[in-house]
Amino acid sequence: MQSASEQSEAADRPAPPASPEHAYPDHWEADVVLRDGGTARIRPITADDADRLVSFYEQVSDESKYYRFFAPYPRLSAKDVHRFTHHDFVDRVGLAATVGGEFIATVRYDRIDERGMPASGPADEAEVAFLVQDAHQGRGVASALLEHIAAVARERDIRRFAAEVLPANNKMIKVFTDAGYTQKRSFEDGSVRLHLDLEPTDRSLAVQRAREQRAEARSVQRLLTPRSVVVVGAGRAPGGVGRTVLRNLLGAGFTGRVHAVNAALTDGPAELDGIPAHPSVGAIGEPVDLAIVAVPAERVPEVVADCGEHGVRGLVVLSAGYAESGPAGRERQRQLVRQARSYGMRIIGPNAFGIINTSEDVRLNASLAPHMPAAGRIGLFTQSGAIGIALLAGLHRHGAGLSSFISAGNRADVSGNDFLQHWYDDPDTDVVLLYLESIGNPRKFTRLARRTAAVKPVVVVKGARHSGSAPPGHRVPVTRIPHATVSALLRQAGVIRVDTVTELVDAGLLLAAQPLPAGPRVAILGNSESLGLLTYDACLTEGLRPLRPLDLTTAAGPADFRDALAAALADETSDAVVVTAIPWVGENGATESGDGEVLAASLRAAVASVPAPAKPVVVVHVEMGGLAEALAVATSTRPVSAGARTASTTARPATGGAAGPGADADAGSERGAPTQVPSAPVLRTADPAAPGTAAPAAPGTTGPTAPGTAAPETTDPAAVPPPDRQATIPAYPAAERAVRALAEAVRYAQWRRQAAEPGRVPEYEDIDEGGAAALIERVLGAGGDPDARGVTLGTADVGELLSRYGITVLPTLPAPTPDEAVAAARRLGYPVALKTTAPHLRHRPDLGGVRLDLATEEQLRTAYAEVTEVLGKPEELQPVVQAMVPRGVDTLVRSAIDPAVGAVLSFGLSGAASELLGDTAHRLVPATDRDAAELVRSIRTAPLLFGWRGSAPVDTPALEELLLRVSRLVDDHPEVVAVSLEPVVVAPGGLSVLGATVRLAPPPPRTDLGPRRLPSY
């Protein structure tokens, strides 16, 4: 806001000093998600926007105009229009938020000096003013514009905003005060004067991310909970993608309005499958929230325009022929995203399989899945339609229900990140399962996954791990770090990282149905000693602590299992129970029928007999007919109200599932419609009286309670627990699968407990951040325009920079001749080491380029002669002399900045063996004291640091401090793009850094710290 009206200001103020015109800053353009889940485009205002500005202003109320100009101001003069549309993009900047190409809000700043007069640099303050169209107030438009105009101002070396607001303009005052910036507030001449420091703070970043979460979660919620749906491309004849989705919508019992659109229906009102059919969305004549698009790719643009012009909020594009088909399709996909966003719509797809919401209030099956999954507590996201079908079938077969399902295809817009935002605080979802073939924004994904994992499990399987490229159609940033490193960083964020789709289902079943284990102690019981031993071995392999298996013998009956399981659940010496079972064999050698159902009832009775069981139970069975089915009898793991439907949840089979000719798109690729959709059995909900699962336990507790289900009939009435204590128990056909899922739950539960008490980034009083910054500026500025690839520091600069952070590098002296080597040894003092520093020999003592403990001049000269005779001339070997240090374990400490994931801190033992085995641990920067301790202990060769085979333990606290100091250096100075300390000799008392390299470069952009924006196209 301005200190007076623009009218009087234009007359009273002198023209600002001339600034050179800058090129149009297209990097300021951004698509943003607003508070209500819709989207808007933010871009700079240019001279071509005069008509748009006038039209926008005419739609603003007189009250809003008064608040903006502090006086009645019914229309803009030609001079006003010129001023508000002509900017130099440095001292005068204007941004507009647009929907459908028209302005819905504007913001501008003008640089001022200390007297409040127009100025140019180096003045670092600017006046800022907003105007939001009344119809769009309350959508968070001004807050989004403030984030972006603040980022623009910082880029132009403006550090403070000044704004003057009328006291009655509470909405605008709230925009400023809620932003989280450091601010001053005063009351002058009847108006509120605000001064905002634009330097981001922890609070402003937290506010920005909270707004981002609410907006993106709301955008997903709008897609999952439409009040009305239209299928565009529903053919007249049965079959085809569009008609199949229409039948699936109706068969699931969608609670809202359903419409069909077929452009060929030009003869007046029509019906398809008993619902109204129209030639266009515009012809429907009532609001539509969600459009399912199943027309050929070349017709999609006209459908998007039809939807956008008639208020449709979101699109699910099943059509194929986009980025997965080549360069032309990739450009078609870009145009699709741009067009949809211009109308404020979000897209799932293209080349998608569809979305499902099992909520009784919605019952949405806008997908090619022929049957509605049972309602449950699992949220499932996949980028592949074929994998989506397999996961739906696998989860159903084991009795697990879903809260929502999304198969996003090329995920050109809505991605796994958006659904993590939704599921984070979705009360209907307790477990998140993700099948990902690429991660479009790894930094953001890691941040969102860590936050979500703190309250509910996140299980991820990553496809395309070794192909070296993203799947066709996926737009992802280039990364230089290996897949193993990405996996380690995901685990640091609490993600349960599995390798196969089978493991994804296995882990999801356990986490959705059982409480989290309190520790790694596992009780094993069953009627087969051999199967118990296999389970015992599997536990040891997975790092668990199994107790001695309890062999019930082959004579054990269901009652024996019930009693043994009840005792194990009550036993405080175990944290989880694995039940192993093989079929009972009758006297004639044949297995008895019905054993599985009876045993399942007994196991559930045992669980019900223990008050509030706080440990998970899993079953391993071998050819136990009916056991897995009986244990998975509850096809729902969510609460069901007393009035919920049972048989009505059965989905009617679709008459077509293959992509066929007609008005439908050819969606025959894997991520689109499969050539054949497998049928699934009829699904029924759980006993309405069964209780639901509790929300995930708070960090440090034992986790959710087991969900309730109905028990099958049994001949022993006493074995049937009451309905409120029946449980779904996951059953696995192999001990390895059950134990692997259990081990993932143990590790995740441990992470949750640790996350409840996060570590801290320690402060060190001897760090000279300013001195390091000055050295970095001097080095990067010495060569004029710095090379983007960076500058490798010389030995002296490396030592000086590291010393600013309390890291001492043991000096080395060059030894180009034997005499100079002897002179260097005299300066350093015997004993010394002679080392070659040629690149092909660096850190390779196994090649003979390092000679240690040279105590005399004679030994040094002899070693020098041997090295040069065997390995080459001194000028090739570049030998150096270094003082000896106390013996210890050789380690390495590294940090590097990856453009996709950010700064990564790495640790391992030095040497070819560790490098060959990939035995290196990784953590994101900034590392906490907990991260440093885990780094040291998480490598496979860590026992060498802690007294392996009677050796003396080394000084790991000193090693952890070194890791934290390197982390601080890289975090404080993003220009430090690579650091390598090798070897770092860690002795029983202290450590010595024998070698170090540092590379500087202009810092890469931090997209995770800037204003919120959607991925650009």
mmCIF file of C-alpha atoms in Angstrom, residues 97-395:
data_model
loop_
_atom_site.group_PDB
_atom_site.id
_atom_site.type_symbol
_atom_site.label_atom_id
_atom_site.label_comp_id
_atom_site.label_asym_id
_atom_site.label_seq_id
_atom_site.Cartn_x
_atom_site.Cartn_y
_atom_site.Cartn_z
ATOM 1 C CA ALA A 97 -2.037 -13.473 -10.800
ATOM 2 C CA THR A 98 -4.061 -14.724 -13.752
ATOM 3 C CA VAL A 99 -6.736 -17.339 -14.370
ATOM 4 C CA GLY A 100 -7.910 -18.007 -17.895
ATOM 5 C CA GLY A 101 -5.507 -15.330 -19.086
ATOM 6 C CA GLU A 102 -7.271 -12.578 -17.116
ATOM 7 C CA PHE A 103 -5.964 -10.714 -14.055
ATOM 8 C CA ILE A 104 -7.428 -11.652 -10.676
ATOM 9 C CA ALA A 105 -4.858 -9.775 -8.546
ATOM 10 C CA THR A 106 -1.834 -7.507 -8.863
ATOM 11 C CA VAL A 107 1.126 -6.477 -6.732
ATOM 12 C CA ARG A 108 3.852 -3.952 -7.394
ATOM 13 C CA TYR A 109 6.837 -2.468 -5.685
ATOM 14 C CA ASP A 110 8.682 0.824 -6.198
ATOM 15 C CA ARG A 111 12.182 1.257 -4.819
ATOM 16 C CA ILE A 112 12.476 4.200 -2.411
ATOM 17 C CA ASP A 113 15.223 5.963 -0.491
ATOM 18 C CA GLU A 114 15.336 6.779 3.230
ATOM 19 C CA ARG A 115 12.966 9.752 2.659
ATOM 20 C CA GLY A 116 10.398 7.588 0.905
ATOM 21 C CA MET A 117 11.177 9.074 -2.516
ATOM 22 C CA PRO A 118 11.648 7.049 -5.743
ATOM 23 C CA ALA A 119 15.188 5.746 -5.997
ATOM 24 C CA SER A 120 17.511 3.290 -7.657
ATOM 25 C CA GLY A 121 20.156 1.020 -6.212
ATOM 26 C CA PRO A 122 21.898 0.856 -3.807
ATOM 27 C CA ALA A 123 18.704 1.888 -1.987
ATOM 28 C CA ASP A 124 17.385 -1.359 -0.487
ATOM 29 C CA GLU A 125 13.798 -0.526 0.485
ATOM 30 C CA ALA A 126 10.624 -0.545 -1.604
ATOM 31 C CA GLU A 127 6.973 0.328 -1.180
ATOM 32 C CA VAL A 128 4.619 -2.521 -1.974
ATOM 33 C CA ALA A 129 0.901 -2.474 -2.831
ATOM 34 C CA PHE A 130 -1.696 -5.154 -3.623
ATOM 35 C CA LEU A 131 -5.114 -5.250 -5.252
ATOM 36 C CA VAL A 132 -7.210 -8.441 -5.339
ATOM 37 C CA GLN A 133 -10.460 -8.805 -7.242
ATOM 38 C CA ASP A 134 -13.317 -9.219 -4.746
ATOM 39 C CA ALA A 135 -14.477 -12.517 -6.259
ATOM 40 C CA HIS A 136 -11.048 -14.028 -5.531
ATOM 41 C CA GLN A 137 -10.443 -12.647 -2.061
ATOM 42 C CA GLY A 138 -10.040 -15.345 0.579
ATOM 43 C CA ARG A 139 -8.308 -17.754 -1.829
ATOM 44 C CA GLY A 140 -4.799 -16.916 -0.606
ATOM 45 C CA VAL A 141 -3.894 -14.977 -3.748
ATOM 46 C CA ALA A 142 -2.293 -12.048 -1.899
ATOM 47 C CA SER A 143 -0.196 -14.392 0.284
ATOM 48 C CA ALA A 144 1.139 -16.165 -2.807
ATOM 49 C CA LEU A 145 1.877 -12.845 -4.512
ATOM 50 C CA LEU A 146 3.736 -11.613 -1.415
ATOM 51 C CA GLU A 147 6.006 -14.672 -1.488
ATOM 52 C CA HIS A 148 6.844 -14.083 -5.152
ATOM 53 C CA ILE A 149 7.279 -10.307 -5.037
ATOM 54 C CA ALA A 150 9.533 -10.737 -1.982
ATOM 55 C CA ALA A 151 11.704 -13.222 -3.892
ATOM 56 C CA VAL A 152 11.894 -10.801 -6.828
ATOM 57 C CA ALA A 153 12.871 -7.968 -4.489
ATOM 58 C CA ARG A 154 15.653 -10.023 -2.882
ATOM 59 C CA GLU A 155 16.953 -10.858 -6.342
ATOM 60 C CA ARG A 156 17.108 -7.095 -7.050
ATOM 61 C CA ASP A 157 18.935 -6.386 -3.734
ATOM 62 C CA ILE A 158 15.886 -4.993 -1.967
ATOM 63 C CA ARG A 159 15.935 -6.046 1.677
ATOM 64 C CA ARG A 160 12.821 -4.371 3.129
ATOM 65 C CA PHE A 161 9.241 -3.647 2.147
ATOM 66 C CA ALA A 162 7.234 -0.684 3.410
ATOM 67 C CA ALA A 163 3.457 -0.723 3.225
ATOM 68 C CA GLU A 164 0.755 1.668 4.362
ATOM 69 C CA VAL A 165 -2.684 0.185 5.065
ATOM 70 C CA LEU A 166 -5.935 1.674 6.293
ATOM 71 C CA PRO A 167 -6.842 0.321 9.765
ATOM 72 C CA ALA A 168 -10.146 -1.046 8.458
ATOM 73 C CA ASN A 169 -8.369 -3.152 5.820
ATOM 74 C CA ASN A 170 -7.956 -6.121 8.154
ATOM 75 C CA LYS A 171 -7.509 -8.666 5.381
ATOM 76 C CA MET A 172 -4.454 -6.901 3.986
ATOM 77 C CA ILE A 173 -2.954 -6.307 7.405
ATOM 78 C CA LYS A 174 -3.326 -10.029 8.082
ATOM 79 C CA VAL A 175 -1.525 -10.906 4.849
ATOM 80 C CA PHE A 176 1.533 -9.004 6.080
ATOM 81 C CA THR A 177 1.448 -10.003 9.732
ATOM 82 C CA ASP A 178 0.895 -13.703 9.007
ATOM 83 C CA ALA A 179 3.748 -13.972 6.493
ATOM 84 C CA GLY A 180 6.333 -14.766 9.161
ATOM 85 C CA TYR A 181 8.853 -12.080 8.200
ATOM 86 C CA THR A 182 10.495 -9.898 10.826
ATOM 87 C CA GLN A 183 8.431 -6.711 10.896
ATOM 88 C CA LYS A 184 7.805 -3.385 12.583
ATOM 89 C CA ARG A 185 4.379 -1.803 12.894
ATOM 90 C CA SER A 186 3.358 1.784 13.673
ATOM 91 C CA PHE A 187 0.315 4.026 13.390
ATOM 92 C CA GLU A 188 0.855 7.301 11.526
ATOM 93 C CA ASP A 189 -1.581 9.885 10.135
ATOM 94 C CA GLY A 190 -4.574 7.585 10.361
ATOM 95 C CA SER A 191 -2.954 4.577 8.683
ATOM 96 C CA VAL A 192 -0.968 1.530 9.709
ATOM 97 C CA ARG A 193 2.665 1.648 8.620
ATOM 98 C CA LEU A 194 4.363 -1.736 8.204
ATOM 99 C CA HIS A 195 8.034 -2.510 7.568
ATOM 100 C CA LEU A 196 8.969 -6.089 6.606
ATOM 101 C CA ASP A 197 12.490 -7.494 6.600
ATOM 102 C CA LEU A 198 12.538 -9.766 3.539
ATOM 103 C CA GLU A 199 15.270 -12.100 4.766
ATOM 104 C CA PRO A 200 13.591 -15.527 5.120
ATOM 105 C CA THR A 201 13.196 -16.703 8.705
ATOM 106 C CA ASP A 202 12.390 -20.085 10.169
ATOM 107 C CA ARG A 203 8.878 -18.813 10.810
ATOM 108 C CA SER A 204 8.361 -17.448 7.280
ATOM 109 C CA LEU A 205 9.580 -20.727 5.817
ATOM 110 C CA ALA A 206 7.279 -22.681 8.149
ATOM 111 C CA VAL A 207 4.331 -20.456 7.182
ATOM 112 C CA GLN A 208 5.099 -20.912 3.498
ATOM 113 C CA ARG A 209 5.300 -24.704 3.795
ATOM 114 C CA ALA A 210 2.149 -24.914 5.899
ATOM 115 C CA ARG A 211 0.285 -22.929 3.250
ATOM 116 C CA GLU A 212 1.748 -25.133 0.553
ATOM 117 C CA GLN A 213 0.555 -28.251 2.389
ATOM 118 C CA ARG A 214 -2.970 -26.942 2.896
ATOM 119 C CA ALA A 215 -3.282 -25.774 -0.701
ATOM 120 C CA GLU A 216 -1.898 -28.899 -2.342
ATOM 121 C CA ALA A 217 -3.846 -31.193 -0.019
ATOM 122 C CA ARG A 218 -6.998 -29.266 -0.865
ATOM 123 C CA SER A 219 -6.297 -29.578 -4.594
ATOM 124 C CA VAL A 220 -6.096 -33.360 -4.221
ATOM 125 C CA GLN A 221 -9.196 -33.436 -2.042
ATOM 126 C CA ARG A 222 -11.120 -31.629 -4.794
ATOM 127 C CA LEU A 223 -10.135 -34.410 -7.192
ATOM 128 C CA LEU A 224 -11.090 -37.188 -4.785
ATOM 129 C CA THR A 225 -14.382 -35.735 -3.518
ATOM 130 C CA PRO A 226 -16.260 -34.309 -6.505
ATOM 131 C CA ARG A 227 -19.976 -33.627 -6.237
ATOM 132 C CA SER A 228 -20.408 -34.237 -9.935
ATOM 133 C CA VAL A 229 -18.398 -36.117 -12.581
ATOM 134 C CA VAL A 230 -18.509 -36.112 -16.360
ATOM 135 C CA VAL A 231 -16.970 -38.791 -18.583
ATOM 136 C CA VAL A 232 -15.893 -37.156 -21.837
ATOM 137 C CA GLY A 233 -15.575 -39.725 -24.622
ATOM 138 C CA ALA A 234 -18.157 -42.289 -23.524
ATOM 139 C CA GLY A 235 -18.960 -44.277 -26.653
ATOM 140 C CA ARG A 236 -22.482 -45.227 -27.692
ATOM 141 C CA ALA A 237 -21.603 -48.922 -27.852
ATOM 142 C CA PRO A 238 -20.424 -50.891 -24.799
ATOM 143 C CA GLY A 239 -16.675 -51.229 -24.498
ATOM 144 C CA GLY A 240 -13.948 -48.695 -24.945
ATOM 145 C CA VAL A 241 -12.171 -46.718 -22.258
ATOM 146 C CA GLY A 242 -14.760 -43.988 -21.721
ATOM 147 C CA ARG A 243 -17.743 -46.324 -21.559
ATOM 148 C CA THR A 244 -15.832 -48.651 -19.215
ATOM 149 C CA VAL A 245 -15.082 -45.828 -16.785
ATOM 150 C CA LEU A 246 -18.707 -44.729 -16.925
ATOM 151 C CA ARG A 247 -19.879 -48.234 -16.020
ATOM 152 C CA ASN A 248 -17.292 -48.403 -13.204
ATOM 153 C CA LEU A 249 -18.492 -45.082 -11.800
ATOM 154 C CA LEU A 250 -22.078 -46.285 -11.737
ATOM 155 C CA GLY A 251 -21.187 -49.733 -10.475
ATOM 156 C CA ALA A 252 -19.286 -48.302 -7.488
ATOM 157 C CA GLY A 253 -22.368 -46.337 -6.422
ATOM 158 C CA PHE A 254 -20.916 -42.838 -6.802
ATOM 159 C CA THR A 255 -22.927 -40.567 -4.529
ATOM 160 C CA GLY A 256 -22.823 -37.490 -6.760
ATOM 161 C CA ARG A 257 -24.151 -36.596 -10.176
ATOM 162 C CA VAL A 258 -22.800 -38.442 -13.251
ATOM 163 C CA HIS A 259 -22.865 -37.127 -16.812
ATOM 164 C CA ALA A 260 -21.559 -38.430 -20.120
ATOM 165 C CA VAL A 261 -20.262 -36.418 -23.066
ATOM 166 C CA ASN A 262 -19.956 -37.685 -26.628
ATOM 167 C CA ALA A 263 -19.395 -35.110 -29.357
ATOM 168 C CA ALA A 264 -21.398 -37.227 -31.792
ATOM 169 C CA LEU A 265 -24.625 -36.781 -29.779
ATOM 170 C CA THR A 266 -26.002 -33.867 -31.768
ATOM 171 C CA ASP A 267 -29.606 -35.060 -32.075
ATOM 172 C CA GLY A 268 -30.826 -33.745 -28.730
ATOM 173 C CA PRO A 269 -31.068 -35.321 -25.250
ATOM 174 C CA ALA A 270 -29.745 -38.873 -24.920
ATOM 175 C CA GLU A 271 -28.781 -41.404 -22.283
ATOM 176 C CA LEU A 272 -25.896 -43.820 -21.826
ATOM 177 C CA ASP A 273 -26.241 -46.512 -19.174
ATOM 178 C CA GLY A 274 -29.243 -44.630 -17.828
ATOM 179 C CA ILE A 275 -27.528 -41.282 -17.236
ATOM 180 C CA PRO A 276 -27.797 -38.020 -19.220
ATOM 181 C CA ALA A 277 -25.484 -37.743 -22.222
ATOM 182 C CA HIS A 278 -24.552 -34.469 -23.947
ATOM 183 C CA PRO A 279 -22.477 -33.331 -26.929
ATOM 184 C CA SER A 280 -20.276 -31.078 -24.751
ATOM 185 C CA VAL A 281 -19.584 -30.094 -21.176
ATOM 186 C CA GLY A 282 -21.154 -26.727 -21.825
ATOM 187 C CA ALA A 283 -24.407 -28.429 -22.793
ATOM 188 C CA ILE A 284 -24.778 -30.067 -19.360
ATOM 189 C CA GLY A 285 -26.190 -26.869 -17.923
ATOM 190 C CA GLU A 286 -25.018 -27.386 -14.329
ATOM 191 C CA PRO A 287 -21.676 -27.260 -12.470
ATOM 192 C CA VAL A 288 -19.250 -30.152 -12.921
ATOM 193 C CA ASP A 289 -16.308 -30.719 -10.554
ATOM 194 C CA LEU A 290 -14.319 -33.493 -12.242
ATOM 195 C CA ALA A 291 -13.932 -34.539 -15.862
ATOM 196 C CA ILE A 292 -12.637 -37.956 -16.937
ATOM 197 C CA VAL A 293 -11.128 -37.434 -20.394
ATOM 198 C CA ALA A 294 -11.041 -40.487 -22.680
ATOM 199 C CA VAL A 295 -10.761 -39.066 -26.191
ATOM 200 C CA PRO A 296 -7.859 -39.260 -28.671
ATOM 201 C CA ALA A 297 -4.959 -36.987 -27.777
ATOM 202 C CA GLU A 298 -5.578 -34.652 -30.722
ATOM 203 C CA ARG A 299 -9.074 -33.890 -29.377
ATOM 204 C CA VAL A 300 -8.010 -33.287 -25.773
ATOM 205 C CA PRO A 301 -7.267 -29.528 -26.182
ATOM 206 C CA GLU A 302 -10.849 -28.747 -27.215
ATOM 207 C CA VAL A 303 -12.131 -30.836 -24.295
ATOM 208 C CA VAL A 304 -9.849 -28.974 -21.855
ATOM 209 C CA ALA A 305 -11.086 -25.640 -23.200
ATOM 210 C CA ASP A 306 -14.709 -26.787 -22.896
ATOM 211 C CA CYS A 307 -14.106 -27.886 -19.303
ATOM 212 C CA GLY A 308 -12.150 -24.778 -18.315
ATOM 213 C CA GLU A 309 -14.692 -22.368 -19.730
ATOM 214 C CA HIS A 310 -17.500 -24.066 -17.794
ATOM 215 C CA GLY A 311 -15.896 -24.205 -14.356
ATOM 216 C CA VAL A 312 -14.619 -27.809 -14.156
ATOM 217 C CA ARG A 313 -12.126 -28.029 -11.278
ATOM 218 C CA GLY A 314 -9.982 -31.014 -12.226
ATOM 219 C CA LEU A 315 -9.182 -33.479 -14.991
ATOM 220 C CA VAL A 316 -8.269 -37.167 -15.083
ATOM 221 C CA VAL A 317 -6.760 -37.667 -18.539
ATOM 222 C CA LEU A 318 -6.755 -41.338 -19.541
ATOM 223 C CA SER A 319 -5.748 -40.594 -23.119
ATOM 224 C CA ALA A 320 -2.355 -41.829 -24.302
ATOM 225 C CA GLY A 321 -0.102 -40.337 -26.980
ATOM 226 C CA TYR A 322 1.839 -37.881 -24.851
ATOM 227 C CA ALA A 323 5.415 -37.748 -23.591
ATOM 228 C CA GLU A 324 5.633 -41.549 -23.503
ATOM 229 C CA SER A 325 5.327 -41.528 -27.310
ATOM 230 C CA GLY A 326 8.281 -39.294 -28.209
ATOM 231 C CA PRO A 327 9.242 -35.629 -28.754
ATOM 232 C CA ALA A 328 5.948 -34.639 -30.400
ATOM 233 C CA GLY A 329 4.008 -36.187 -27.549
ATOM 234 C CA ARG A 330 6.253 -34.465 -25.030
ATOM 235 C CA GLU A 331 5.380 -31.085 -26.517
ATOM 236 C CA ARG A 332 1.696 -32.081 -26.560
ATOM 237 C CA GLN A 333 1.985 -32.863 -22.840
ATOM 238 C CA ARG A 334 3.526 -29.455 -22.110
ATOM 239 C CA GLN A 335 0.685 -27.743 -23.929
ATOM 240 C CA LEU A 336 -1.870 -29.814 -22.021
ATOM 241 C CA VAL A 337 -0.478 -28.763 -18.633
ATOM 242 C CA ARG A 338 -0.215 -25.101 -19.640
ATOM 243 C CA GLN A 339 -3.751 -25.062 -20.993
ATOM 244 C CA ALA A 340 -5.289 -26.746 -17.935
ATOM 245 C CA ARG A 341 -3.437 -24.521 -15.490
ATOM 246 C CA SER A 342 -4.512 -21.417 -17.356
ATOM 247 C CA TYR A 343 -8.048 -22.306 -16.284
ATOM 248 C CA GLY A 344 -7.035 -23.092 -12.709
ATOM 249 C CA MET A 345 -7.469 -26.867 -13.175
ATOM 250 C CA ARG A 346 -5.189 -29.659 -12.012
ATOM 251 C CA ILE A 347 -4.534 -32.832 -13.990
ATOM 252 C CA ILE A 348 -4.035 -36.486 -13.110
ATOM 253 C CA GLY A 349 -2.240 -38.029 -16.068
ATOM 254 C CA PRO A 350 -2.118 -37.998 -18.988
ATOM 255 C CA ASN A 351 -1.936 -41.709 -19.805
ATOM 256 C CA ALA A 352 -3.461 -42.357 -16.373
ATOM 257 C CA PHE A 353 -5.349 -45.415 -15.122
ATOM 258 C CA GLY A 354 -7.627 -43.343 -12.866
ATOM 259 C CA ILE A 355 -8.527 -42.562 -9.263
ATOM 260 C CA ILE A 356 -10.625 -44.239 -6.563
ATOM 261 C CA ASN A 357 -12.060 -42.967 -3.286
ATOM 262 C CA THR A 358 -13.754 -45.640 -1.162
ATOM 263 C CA SER A 359 -15.335 -43.238 1.336
ATOM 264 C CA GLU A 360 -19.009 -44.086 1.895
ATOM 265 C CA ASP A 361 -19.762 -40.405 1.344
ATOM 266 C CA VAL A 362 -18.221 -40.474 -2.145
ATOM 267 C CA ARG A 363 -17.699 -44.014 -3.535
ATOM 268 C CA LEU A 364 -15.750 -42.773 -6.560
ATOM 269 C CA ASN A 365 -14.298 -45.284 -9.024
ATOM 270 C CA ALA A 366 -13.118 -43.045 -11.845
ATOM 271 C CA SER A 367 -10.703 -45.657 -13.130
ATOM 272 C CA LEU A 368 -10.396 -48.681 -15.374
ATOM 273 C CA ALA A 369 -10.434 -51.026 -12.361
ATOM 274 C CA PRO A 370 -13.629 -53.065 -12.865
ATOM 275 C CA HIS A 371 -14.381 -53.406 -9.163
ATOM 276 C CA MET A 372 -14.393 -51.002 -6.273
ATOM 277 C CA PRO A 373 -11.806 -52.001 -3.631
ATOM 278 C CA ALA A 374 -12.995 -52.479 -0.086
ATOM 279 C CA ALA A 375 -12.854 -49.458 2.179
ATOM 280 C CA GLY A 376 -9.716 -49.429 4.293
ATOM 281 C CA ARG A 377 -6.901 -47.406 5.782
ATOM 282 C CA ILE A 378 -4.283 -47.659 3.002
ATOM 283 C CA GLY A 379 -3.578 -44.879 0.512
ATOM 284 C CA LEU A 380 -2.030 -46.231 -2.711
ATOM 285 C CA PHE A 381 -0.232 -44.220 -5.408
ATOM 286 C CA THR A 382 1.291 -45.755 -8.515
ATOM 287 C CA GLN A 383 2.717 -44.417 -11.745
ATOM 288 C CA SER A 384 1.827 -47.571 -13.688
ATOM 289 C CA GLY A 385 -1.628 -48.878 -14.525
ATOM 290 C CA ALA A 386 -0.430 -52.478 -14.796
ATOM 291 C CA ILE A 387 1.316 -52.316 -11.429
ATOM 292 C CA GLY A 388 -1.770 -50.625 -10.017
ATOM 293 C CA ILE A 389 -3.947 -53.572 -11.040
ATOM 294 C CA ALA A 390 -1.467 -56.018 -9.494
ATOM 295 C CA LEU A 391 -1.365 -54.080 -6.239
ATOM 296 C CA LEU A 392 -5.153 -53.807 -6.036
ATOM 297 C CA ALA A 393 -5.489 -57.550 -6.574
ATOM 298 C CA GLY A 394 -2.750 -58.395 -4.072
ATOM 299 C CA LEU A 395 -4.131 -56.179 -1.331
#
